[in-house]
PDB file of C-alpha atoms and ligand atoms in Angstrom:
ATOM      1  CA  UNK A   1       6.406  10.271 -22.949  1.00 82.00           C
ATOM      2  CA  UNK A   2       5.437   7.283 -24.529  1.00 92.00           C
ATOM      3  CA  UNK A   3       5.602   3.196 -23.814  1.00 96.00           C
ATOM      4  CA  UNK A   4       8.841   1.917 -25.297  1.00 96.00           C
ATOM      5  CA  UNK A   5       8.344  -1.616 -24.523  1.00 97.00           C
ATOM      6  CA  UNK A   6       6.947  -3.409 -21.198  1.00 98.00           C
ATOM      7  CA  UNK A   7       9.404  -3.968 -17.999  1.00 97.00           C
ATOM      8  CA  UNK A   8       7.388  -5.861 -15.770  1.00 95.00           C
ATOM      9  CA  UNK A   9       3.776  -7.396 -16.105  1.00 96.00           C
ATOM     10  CA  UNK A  10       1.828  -7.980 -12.677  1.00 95.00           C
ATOM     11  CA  UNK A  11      -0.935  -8.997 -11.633  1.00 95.00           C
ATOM     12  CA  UNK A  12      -2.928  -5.922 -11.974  1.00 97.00           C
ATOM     13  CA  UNK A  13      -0.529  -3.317 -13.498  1.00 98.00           C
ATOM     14  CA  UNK A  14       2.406  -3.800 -16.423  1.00 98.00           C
ATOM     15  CA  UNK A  15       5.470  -1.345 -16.106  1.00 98.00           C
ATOM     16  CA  UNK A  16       6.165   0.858 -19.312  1.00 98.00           C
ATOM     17  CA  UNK A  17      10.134   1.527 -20.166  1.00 98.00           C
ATOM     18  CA  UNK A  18      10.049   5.329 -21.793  1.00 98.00           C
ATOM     19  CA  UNK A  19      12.626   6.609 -23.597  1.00 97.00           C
ATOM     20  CA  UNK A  20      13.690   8.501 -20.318  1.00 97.00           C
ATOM     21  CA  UNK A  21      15.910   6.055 -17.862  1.00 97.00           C
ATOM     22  CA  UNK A  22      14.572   8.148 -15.128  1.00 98.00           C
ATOM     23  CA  UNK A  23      10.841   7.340 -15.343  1.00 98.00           C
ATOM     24  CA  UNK A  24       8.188   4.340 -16.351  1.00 98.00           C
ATOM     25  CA  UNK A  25       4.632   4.492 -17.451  1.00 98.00           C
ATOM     26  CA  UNK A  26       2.976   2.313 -14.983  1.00 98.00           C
ATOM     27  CA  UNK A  27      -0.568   0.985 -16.712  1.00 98.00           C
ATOM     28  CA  UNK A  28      -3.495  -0.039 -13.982  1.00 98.00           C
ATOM     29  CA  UNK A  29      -5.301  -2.769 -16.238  1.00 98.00           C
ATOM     30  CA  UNK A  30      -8.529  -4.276 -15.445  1.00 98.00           C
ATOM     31  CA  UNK A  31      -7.220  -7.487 -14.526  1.00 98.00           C
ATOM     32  CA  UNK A  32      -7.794  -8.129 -10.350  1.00 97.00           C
ATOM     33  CA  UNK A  33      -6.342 -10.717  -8.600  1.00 96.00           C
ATOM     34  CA  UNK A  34      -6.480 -12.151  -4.757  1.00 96.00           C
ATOM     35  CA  UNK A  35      -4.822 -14.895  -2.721  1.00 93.00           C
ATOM     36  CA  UNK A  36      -1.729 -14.214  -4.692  1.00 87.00           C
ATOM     37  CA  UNK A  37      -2.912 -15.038  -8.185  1.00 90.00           C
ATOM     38  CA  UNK A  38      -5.366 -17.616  -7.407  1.00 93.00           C
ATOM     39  CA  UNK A  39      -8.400 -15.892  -8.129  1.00 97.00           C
ATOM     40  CA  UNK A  40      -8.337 -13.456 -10.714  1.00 97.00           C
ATOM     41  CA  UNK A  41     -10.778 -11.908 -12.752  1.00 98.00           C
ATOM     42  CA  UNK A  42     -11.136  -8.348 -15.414  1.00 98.00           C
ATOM     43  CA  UNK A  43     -13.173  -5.922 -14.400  1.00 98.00           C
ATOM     44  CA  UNK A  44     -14.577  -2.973 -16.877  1.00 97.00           C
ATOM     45  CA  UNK A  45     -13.415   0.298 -15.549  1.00 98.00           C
ATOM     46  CA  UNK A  46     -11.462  -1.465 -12.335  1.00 98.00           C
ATOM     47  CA  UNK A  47      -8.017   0.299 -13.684  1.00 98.00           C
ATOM     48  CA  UNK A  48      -9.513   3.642 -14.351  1.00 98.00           C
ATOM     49  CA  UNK A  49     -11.021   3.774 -11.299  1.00 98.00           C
ATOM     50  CA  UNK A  50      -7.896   2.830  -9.021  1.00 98.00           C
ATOM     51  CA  UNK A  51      -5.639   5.021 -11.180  1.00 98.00           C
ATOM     52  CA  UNK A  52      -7.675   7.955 -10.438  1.00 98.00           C
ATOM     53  CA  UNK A  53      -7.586   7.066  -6.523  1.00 98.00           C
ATOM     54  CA  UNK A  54      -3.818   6.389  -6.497  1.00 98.00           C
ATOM     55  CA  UNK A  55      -3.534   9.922  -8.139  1.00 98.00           C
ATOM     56  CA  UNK A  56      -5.788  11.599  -5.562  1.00 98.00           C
ATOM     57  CA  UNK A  57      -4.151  10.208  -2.661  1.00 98.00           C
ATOM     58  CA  UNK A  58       0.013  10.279  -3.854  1.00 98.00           C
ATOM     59  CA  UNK A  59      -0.919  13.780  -4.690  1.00 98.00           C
ATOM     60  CA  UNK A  60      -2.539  14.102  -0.776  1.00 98.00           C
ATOM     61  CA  UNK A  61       1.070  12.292   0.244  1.00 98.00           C
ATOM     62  CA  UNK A  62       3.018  14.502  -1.451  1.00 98.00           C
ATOM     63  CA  UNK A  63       1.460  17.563  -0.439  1.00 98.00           C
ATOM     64  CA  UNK A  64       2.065  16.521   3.264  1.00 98.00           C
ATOM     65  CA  UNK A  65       6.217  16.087   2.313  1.00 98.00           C
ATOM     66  CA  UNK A  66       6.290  12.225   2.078  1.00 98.00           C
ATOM     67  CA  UNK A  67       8.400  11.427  -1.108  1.00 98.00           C
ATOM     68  CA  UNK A  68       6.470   9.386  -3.975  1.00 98.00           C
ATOM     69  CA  UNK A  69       7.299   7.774  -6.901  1.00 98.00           C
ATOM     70  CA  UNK A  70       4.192   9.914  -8.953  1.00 98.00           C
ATOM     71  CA  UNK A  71       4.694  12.369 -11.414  1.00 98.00           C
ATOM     72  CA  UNK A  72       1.764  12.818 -12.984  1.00 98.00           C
ATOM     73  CA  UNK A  73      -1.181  11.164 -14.999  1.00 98.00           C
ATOM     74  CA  UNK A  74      -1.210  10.654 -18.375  1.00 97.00           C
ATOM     75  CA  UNK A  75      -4.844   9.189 -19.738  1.00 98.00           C
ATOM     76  CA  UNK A  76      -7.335   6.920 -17.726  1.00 98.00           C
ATOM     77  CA  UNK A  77      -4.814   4.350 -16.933  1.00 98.00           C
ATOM     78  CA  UNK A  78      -1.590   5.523 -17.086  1.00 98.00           C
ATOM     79  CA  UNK A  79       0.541   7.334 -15.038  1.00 98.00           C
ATOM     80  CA  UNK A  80       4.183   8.620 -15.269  1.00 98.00           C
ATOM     81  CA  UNK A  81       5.825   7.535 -12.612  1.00 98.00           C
ATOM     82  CA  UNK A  82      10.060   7.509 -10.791  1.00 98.00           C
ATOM     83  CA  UNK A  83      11.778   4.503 -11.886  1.00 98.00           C
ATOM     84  CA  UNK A  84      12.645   3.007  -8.345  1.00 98.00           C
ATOM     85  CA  UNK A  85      14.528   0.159  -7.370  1.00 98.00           C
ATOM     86  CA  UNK A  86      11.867  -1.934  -5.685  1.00 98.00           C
ATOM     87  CA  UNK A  87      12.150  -4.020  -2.254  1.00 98.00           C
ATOM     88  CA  UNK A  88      11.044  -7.272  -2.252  1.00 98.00           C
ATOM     89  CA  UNK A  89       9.338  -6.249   1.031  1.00 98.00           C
ATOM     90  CA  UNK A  90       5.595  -5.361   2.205  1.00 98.00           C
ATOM     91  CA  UNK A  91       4.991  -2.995   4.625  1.00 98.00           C
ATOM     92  CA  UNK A  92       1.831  -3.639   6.147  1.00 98.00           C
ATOM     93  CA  UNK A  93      -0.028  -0.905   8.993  1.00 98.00           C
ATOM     94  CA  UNK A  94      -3.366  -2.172  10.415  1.00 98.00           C
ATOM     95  CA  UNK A  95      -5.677  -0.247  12.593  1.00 98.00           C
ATOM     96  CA  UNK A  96      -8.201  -2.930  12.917  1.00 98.00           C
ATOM     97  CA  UNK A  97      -7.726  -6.078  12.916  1.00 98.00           C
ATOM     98  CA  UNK A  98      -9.177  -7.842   9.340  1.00 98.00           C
ATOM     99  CA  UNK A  99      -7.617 -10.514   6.897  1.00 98.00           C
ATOM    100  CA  UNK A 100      -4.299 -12.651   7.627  1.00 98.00           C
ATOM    101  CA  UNK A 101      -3.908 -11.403  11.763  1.00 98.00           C
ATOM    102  CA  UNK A 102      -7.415 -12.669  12.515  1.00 98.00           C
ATOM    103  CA  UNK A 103      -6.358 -16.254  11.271  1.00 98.00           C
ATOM    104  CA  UNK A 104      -2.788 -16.079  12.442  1.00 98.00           C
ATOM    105  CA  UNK A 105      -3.505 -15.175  16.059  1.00 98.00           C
ATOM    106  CA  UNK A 106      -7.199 -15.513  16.420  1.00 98.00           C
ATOM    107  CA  UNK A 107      -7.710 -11.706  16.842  1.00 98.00           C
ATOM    108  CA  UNK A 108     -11.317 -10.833  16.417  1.00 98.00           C
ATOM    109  CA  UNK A 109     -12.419  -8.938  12.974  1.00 98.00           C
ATOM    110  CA  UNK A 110     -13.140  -4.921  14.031  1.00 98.00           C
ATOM    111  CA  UNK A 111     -10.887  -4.910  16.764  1.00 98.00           C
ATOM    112  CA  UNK A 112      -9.079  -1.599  17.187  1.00 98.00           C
ATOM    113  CA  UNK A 113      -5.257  -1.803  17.340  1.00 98.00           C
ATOM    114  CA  UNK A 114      -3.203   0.658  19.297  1.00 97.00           C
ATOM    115  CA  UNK A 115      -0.936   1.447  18.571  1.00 97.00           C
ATOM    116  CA  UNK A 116      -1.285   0.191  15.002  1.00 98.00           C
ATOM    117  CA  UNK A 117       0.498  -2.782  14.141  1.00 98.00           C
ATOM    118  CA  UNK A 118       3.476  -2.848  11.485  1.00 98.00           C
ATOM    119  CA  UNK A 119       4.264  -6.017   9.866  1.00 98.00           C
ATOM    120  CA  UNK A 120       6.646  -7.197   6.527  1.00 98.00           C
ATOM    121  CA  UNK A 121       6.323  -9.872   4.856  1.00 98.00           C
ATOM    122  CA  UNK A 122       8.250 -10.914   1.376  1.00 98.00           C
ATOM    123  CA  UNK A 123       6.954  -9.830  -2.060  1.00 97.00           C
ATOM    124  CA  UNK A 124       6.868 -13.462  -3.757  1.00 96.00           C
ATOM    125  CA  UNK A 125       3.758 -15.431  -4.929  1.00 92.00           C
ATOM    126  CA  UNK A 126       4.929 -18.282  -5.012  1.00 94.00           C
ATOM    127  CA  UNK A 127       5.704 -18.661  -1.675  1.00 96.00           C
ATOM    128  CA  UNK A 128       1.947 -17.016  -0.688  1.00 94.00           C
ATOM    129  CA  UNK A 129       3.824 -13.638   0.474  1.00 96.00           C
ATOM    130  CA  UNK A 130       4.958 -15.251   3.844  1.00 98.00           C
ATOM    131  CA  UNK A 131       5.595 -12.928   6.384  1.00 98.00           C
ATOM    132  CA  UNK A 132       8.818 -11.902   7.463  1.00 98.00           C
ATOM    133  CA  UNK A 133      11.271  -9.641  10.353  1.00 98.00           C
ATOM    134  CA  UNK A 134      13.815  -7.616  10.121  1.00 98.00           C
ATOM    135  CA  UNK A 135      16.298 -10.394  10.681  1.00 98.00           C
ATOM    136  CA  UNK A 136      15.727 -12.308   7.872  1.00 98.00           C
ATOM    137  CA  UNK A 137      15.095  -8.961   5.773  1.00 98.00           C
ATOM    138  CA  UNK A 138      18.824  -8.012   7.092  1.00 98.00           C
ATOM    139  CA  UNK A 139      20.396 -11.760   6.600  1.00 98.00           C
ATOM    140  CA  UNK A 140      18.886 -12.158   3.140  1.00 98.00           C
ATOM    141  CA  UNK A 141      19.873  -8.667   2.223  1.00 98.00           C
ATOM    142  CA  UNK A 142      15.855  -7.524   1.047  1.00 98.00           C
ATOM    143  CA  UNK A 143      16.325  -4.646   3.222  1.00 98.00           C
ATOM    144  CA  UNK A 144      19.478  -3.224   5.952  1.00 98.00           C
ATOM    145  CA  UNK A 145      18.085  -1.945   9.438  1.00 98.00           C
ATOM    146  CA  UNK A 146      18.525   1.342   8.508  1.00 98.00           C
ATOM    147  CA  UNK A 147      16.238   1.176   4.958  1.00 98.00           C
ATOM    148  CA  UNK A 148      13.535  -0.940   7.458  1.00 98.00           C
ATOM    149  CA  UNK A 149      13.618   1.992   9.979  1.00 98.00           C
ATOM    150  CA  UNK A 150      13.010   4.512   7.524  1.00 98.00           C
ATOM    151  CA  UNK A 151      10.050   2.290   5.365  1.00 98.00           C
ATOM    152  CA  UNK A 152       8.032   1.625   8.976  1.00 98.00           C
ATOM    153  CA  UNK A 153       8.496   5.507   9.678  1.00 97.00           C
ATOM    154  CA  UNK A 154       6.979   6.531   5.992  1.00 98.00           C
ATOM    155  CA  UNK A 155       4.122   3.648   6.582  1.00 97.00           C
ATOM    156  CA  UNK A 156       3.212   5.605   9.936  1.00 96.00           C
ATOM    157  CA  UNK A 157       3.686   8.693   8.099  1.00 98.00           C
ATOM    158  CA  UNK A 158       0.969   8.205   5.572  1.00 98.00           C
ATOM    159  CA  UNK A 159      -1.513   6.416   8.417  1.00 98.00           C
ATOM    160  CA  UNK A 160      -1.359  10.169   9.831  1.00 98.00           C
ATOM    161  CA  UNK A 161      -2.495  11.165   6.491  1.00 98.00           C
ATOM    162  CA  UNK A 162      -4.375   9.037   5.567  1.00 98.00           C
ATOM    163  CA  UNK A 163      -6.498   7.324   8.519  1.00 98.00           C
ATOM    164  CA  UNK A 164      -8.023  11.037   9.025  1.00 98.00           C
ATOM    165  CA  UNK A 165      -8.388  11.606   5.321  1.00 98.00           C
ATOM    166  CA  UNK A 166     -10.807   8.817   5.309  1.00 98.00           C
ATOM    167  CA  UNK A 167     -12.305   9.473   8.088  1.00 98.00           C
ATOM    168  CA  UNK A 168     -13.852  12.497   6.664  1.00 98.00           C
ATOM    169  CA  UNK A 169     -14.994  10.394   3.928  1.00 98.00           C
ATOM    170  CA  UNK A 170     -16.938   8.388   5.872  1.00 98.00           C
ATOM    171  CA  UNK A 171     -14.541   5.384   5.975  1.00 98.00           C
ATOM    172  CA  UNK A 172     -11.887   3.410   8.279  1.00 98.00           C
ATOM    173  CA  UNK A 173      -8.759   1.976   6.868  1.00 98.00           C
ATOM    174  CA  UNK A 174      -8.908  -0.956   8.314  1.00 98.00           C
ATOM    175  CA  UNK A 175      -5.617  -1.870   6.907  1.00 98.00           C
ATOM    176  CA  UNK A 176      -2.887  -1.184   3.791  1.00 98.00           C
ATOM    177  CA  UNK A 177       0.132  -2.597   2.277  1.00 98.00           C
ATOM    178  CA  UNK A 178       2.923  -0.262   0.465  1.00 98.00           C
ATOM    179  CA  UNK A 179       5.948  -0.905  -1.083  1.00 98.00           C
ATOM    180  CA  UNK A 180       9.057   1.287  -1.449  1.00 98.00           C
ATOM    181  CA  UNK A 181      12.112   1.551  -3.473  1.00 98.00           C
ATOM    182  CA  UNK A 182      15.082   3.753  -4.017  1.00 98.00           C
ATOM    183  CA  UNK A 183      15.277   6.263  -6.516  1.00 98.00           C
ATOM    184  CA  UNK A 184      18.914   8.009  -6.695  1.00 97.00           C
ATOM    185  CA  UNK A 185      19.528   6.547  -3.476  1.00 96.00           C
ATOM    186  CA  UNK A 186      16.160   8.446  -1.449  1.00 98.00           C
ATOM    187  CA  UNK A 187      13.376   6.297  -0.323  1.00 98.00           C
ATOM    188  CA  UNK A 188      10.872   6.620  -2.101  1.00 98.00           C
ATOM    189  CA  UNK A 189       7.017   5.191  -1.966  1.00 98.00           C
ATOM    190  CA  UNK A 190       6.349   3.190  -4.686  1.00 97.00           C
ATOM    191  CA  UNK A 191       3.775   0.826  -6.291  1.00 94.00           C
ATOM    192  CA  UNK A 192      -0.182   2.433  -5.781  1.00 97.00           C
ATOM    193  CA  UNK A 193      -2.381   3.467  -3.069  1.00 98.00           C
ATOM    194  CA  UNK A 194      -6.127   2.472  -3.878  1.00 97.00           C
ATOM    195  CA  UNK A 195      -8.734  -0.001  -2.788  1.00 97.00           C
ATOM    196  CA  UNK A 196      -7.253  -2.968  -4.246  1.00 97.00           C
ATOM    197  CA  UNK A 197      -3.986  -2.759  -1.332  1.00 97.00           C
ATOM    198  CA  UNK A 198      -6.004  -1.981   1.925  1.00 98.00           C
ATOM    199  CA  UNK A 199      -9.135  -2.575   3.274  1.00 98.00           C
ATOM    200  CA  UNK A 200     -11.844   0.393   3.925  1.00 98.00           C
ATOM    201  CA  UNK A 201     -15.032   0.005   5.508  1.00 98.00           C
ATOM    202  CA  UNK A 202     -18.228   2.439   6.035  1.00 98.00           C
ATOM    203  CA  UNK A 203     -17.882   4.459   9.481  1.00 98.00           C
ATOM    204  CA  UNK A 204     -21.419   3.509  10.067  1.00 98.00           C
ATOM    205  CA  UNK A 205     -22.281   0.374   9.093  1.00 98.00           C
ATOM    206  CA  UNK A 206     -18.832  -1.430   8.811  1.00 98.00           C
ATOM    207  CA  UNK A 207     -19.984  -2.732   4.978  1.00 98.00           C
ATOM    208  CA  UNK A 208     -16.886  -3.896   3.152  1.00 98.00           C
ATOM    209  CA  UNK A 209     -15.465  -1.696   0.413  1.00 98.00           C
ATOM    210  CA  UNK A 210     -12.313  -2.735  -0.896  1.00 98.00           C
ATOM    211  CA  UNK A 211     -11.003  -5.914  -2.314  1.00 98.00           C
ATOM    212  CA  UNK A 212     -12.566  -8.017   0.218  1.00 97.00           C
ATOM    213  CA  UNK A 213     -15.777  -7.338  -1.953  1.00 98.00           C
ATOM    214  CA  UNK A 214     -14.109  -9.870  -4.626  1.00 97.00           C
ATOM    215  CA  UNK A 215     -11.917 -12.135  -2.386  1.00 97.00           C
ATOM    216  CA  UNK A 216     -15.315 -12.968  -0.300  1.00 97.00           C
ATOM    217  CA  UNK A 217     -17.941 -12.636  -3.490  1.00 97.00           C
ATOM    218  CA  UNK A 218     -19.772  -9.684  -1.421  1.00 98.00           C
ATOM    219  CA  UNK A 219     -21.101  -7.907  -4.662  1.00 97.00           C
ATOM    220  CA  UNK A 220     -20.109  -5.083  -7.392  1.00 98.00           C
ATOM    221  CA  UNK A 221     -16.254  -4.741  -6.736  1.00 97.00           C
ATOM    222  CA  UNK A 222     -16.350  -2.011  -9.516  1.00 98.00           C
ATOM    223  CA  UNK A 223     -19.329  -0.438  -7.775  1.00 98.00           C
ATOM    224  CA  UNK A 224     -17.673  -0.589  -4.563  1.00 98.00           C
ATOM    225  CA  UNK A 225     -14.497   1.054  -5.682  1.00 98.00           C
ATOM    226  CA  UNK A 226     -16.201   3.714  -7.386  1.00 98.00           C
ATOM    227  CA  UNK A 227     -17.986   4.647  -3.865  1.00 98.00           C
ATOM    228  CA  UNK A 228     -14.904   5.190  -2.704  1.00 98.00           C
ATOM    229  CA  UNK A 229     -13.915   7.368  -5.074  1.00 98.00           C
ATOM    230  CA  UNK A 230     -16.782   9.667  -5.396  1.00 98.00           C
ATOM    231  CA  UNK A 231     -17.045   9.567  -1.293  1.00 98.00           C
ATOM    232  CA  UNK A 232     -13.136  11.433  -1.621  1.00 98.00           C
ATOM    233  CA  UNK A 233     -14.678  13.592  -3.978  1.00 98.00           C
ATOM    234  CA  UNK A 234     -12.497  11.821  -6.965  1.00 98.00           C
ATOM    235  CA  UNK A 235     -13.854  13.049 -10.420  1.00 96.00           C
ATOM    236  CA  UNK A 236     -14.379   9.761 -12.682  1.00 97.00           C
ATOM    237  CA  UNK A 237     -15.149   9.963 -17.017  1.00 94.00           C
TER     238      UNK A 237
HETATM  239  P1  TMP B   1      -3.519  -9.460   4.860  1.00 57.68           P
HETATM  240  O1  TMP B   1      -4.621  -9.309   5.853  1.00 57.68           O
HETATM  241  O2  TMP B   1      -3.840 -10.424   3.743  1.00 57.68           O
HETATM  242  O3  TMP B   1      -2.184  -9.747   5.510  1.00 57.68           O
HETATM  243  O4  TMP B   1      -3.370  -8.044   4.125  1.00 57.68           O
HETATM  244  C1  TMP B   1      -3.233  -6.844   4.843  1.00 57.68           C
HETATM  245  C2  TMP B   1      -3.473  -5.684   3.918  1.00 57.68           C
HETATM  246  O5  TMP B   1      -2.436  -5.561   2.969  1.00 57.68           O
HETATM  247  C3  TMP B   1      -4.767  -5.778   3.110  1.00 57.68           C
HETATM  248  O6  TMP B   1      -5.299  -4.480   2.954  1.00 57.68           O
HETATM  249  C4  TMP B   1      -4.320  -6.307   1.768  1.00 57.68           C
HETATM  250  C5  TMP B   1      -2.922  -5.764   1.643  1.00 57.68           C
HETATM  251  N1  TMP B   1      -2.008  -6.668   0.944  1.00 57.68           N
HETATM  252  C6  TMP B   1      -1.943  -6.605  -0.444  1.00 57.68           C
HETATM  253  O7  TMP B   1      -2.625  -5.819  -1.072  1.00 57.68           O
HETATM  254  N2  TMP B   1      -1.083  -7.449  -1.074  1.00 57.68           N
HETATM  255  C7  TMP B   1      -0.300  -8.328  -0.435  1.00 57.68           C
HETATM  256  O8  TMP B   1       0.452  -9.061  -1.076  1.00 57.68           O
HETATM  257  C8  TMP B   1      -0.374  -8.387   1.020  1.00 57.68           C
HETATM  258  C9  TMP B   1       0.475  -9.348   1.794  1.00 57.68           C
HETATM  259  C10 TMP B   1      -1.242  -7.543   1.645  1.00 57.68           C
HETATM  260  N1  LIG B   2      -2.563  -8.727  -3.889  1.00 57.68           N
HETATM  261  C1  LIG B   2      -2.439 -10.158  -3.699  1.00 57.68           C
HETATM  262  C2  LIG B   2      -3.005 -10.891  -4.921  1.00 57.68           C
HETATM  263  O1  LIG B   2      -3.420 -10.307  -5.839  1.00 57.68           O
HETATM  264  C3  LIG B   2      -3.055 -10.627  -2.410  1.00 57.68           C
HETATM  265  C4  LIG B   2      -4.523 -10.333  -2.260  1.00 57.68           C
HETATM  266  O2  LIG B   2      -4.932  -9.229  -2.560  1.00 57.68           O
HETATM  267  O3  LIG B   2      -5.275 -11.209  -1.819  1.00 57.68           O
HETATM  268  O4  LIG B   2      -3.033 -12.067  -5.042  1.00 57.68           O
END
């Protein structure tokens, strides 16, 4: 399948039209961005590296029966992915507290949450992704009850996958954020799963290794990422 001409450009990833309606090439570049473009920076090997987590763990998804948008990979960077239509709308799962909850209601960093805590908030930069309910998700028409009901199920869903998965690993996920989107009217999980949308730190010694690494100047973000990787037993060129 090959790149007909580019859909969407993010901050971190372009989307590919193919000559198939059905499907995009989604392209993980180097560029890495935090604080919702503010910070931004390319990074040698960053997209290689979080293409070949996002492959290891849709493929982990999948195999437990949760629907994806991935297909398969197609070089280093690229992947062949469902063409979805997206949600404007975040789902967030954390099982420690980290990041925006700590300054929003002065929740210590580390603490455990239980049961985790689901939250939305609205896919737009410019307004800082503010967070959001179900109300205004419902009102605005981002999302209807019943779409909501079945996106906070599938982020559970892959927490039960997932939390454990990196546990073995040697790692807590702290936190994550996924998107979804409909593809022939089935929800679907869409956008990536890898270190640059949730935070993962050591079992032992709590040490930072996810995006945090370049939003708070800890060290080698590239480094860090590839850890992760070869701690899930990832193979990287
Ligand atoms: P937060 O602490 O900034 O609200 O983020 C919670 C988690 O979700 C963290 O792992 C980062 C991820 N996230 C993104 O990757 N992109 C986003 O736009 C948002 C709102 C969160
Ligand atoms: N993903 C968002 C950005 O790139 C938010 C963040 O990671 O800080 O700006």
């Amino acid at each position: 399948m090959d790149k007909v001409k580019a859909l969407y450009k993010g901050k971190a990833k372009t989307a590919w039209e193919t000559n198939d309606p059905d499907f995009v090439i989604m392209e993980f570049r180097n560029d890495t961005s935090a604080f919702d473009g503010v910070k931004t920076a390319s990074l040698e090997r960053k997209g290689l590296v979080n293409s070949a987590v996002d492959a290891f763990i849709m493929q982990k998804l999948s195999e437990a029966g949760i629907a994806t948008h991935f297909e398969r990979r197609i070089d280093d960077n690229n992947v062949l992915v469902k063409k979805l239509d997206m949600l404007p709308v975040e789902c967030v799962v954390r099982n420690r507290a980290a990041g925006s909850i700590c300054r929003r209601l002065g929740i210590e960093e580390g603490r455990a949450l239980s049961p985790a805590v689901f939250e939305l908030f609205l896919k737009n930069d410019a307004l800082g992704d503010p967070m959001i309910n179900t109300s205004h998700c419902v009102t605005f028409g981002w999302a209807t009850q019943e779409q909501l009901a079945e996106m906070e199920a599938l982020t559970h869903a892959v927490n039960n996958v997932l939390a454990p998965l990196f546990l073995d690993a040697g790692m807590v996920l702290v936190d994550y954020k996924l998107e979804f989107g409909l593809f022939k009217g089935q929800m679907v999980l869409g956008d990536e799963f890898s270190p640059d949308g949730c935070r993962l730190w050591d079992a032992e010694s709590g040490r930072k290794l996810d995006k945090d690494v370049f939003r708070q100047d800890l060290g080698d973000l590239v480094e860090s990422y590839e850890e992760v990787a070869r701690r899930l037993g990832v193979e990287l060129p």
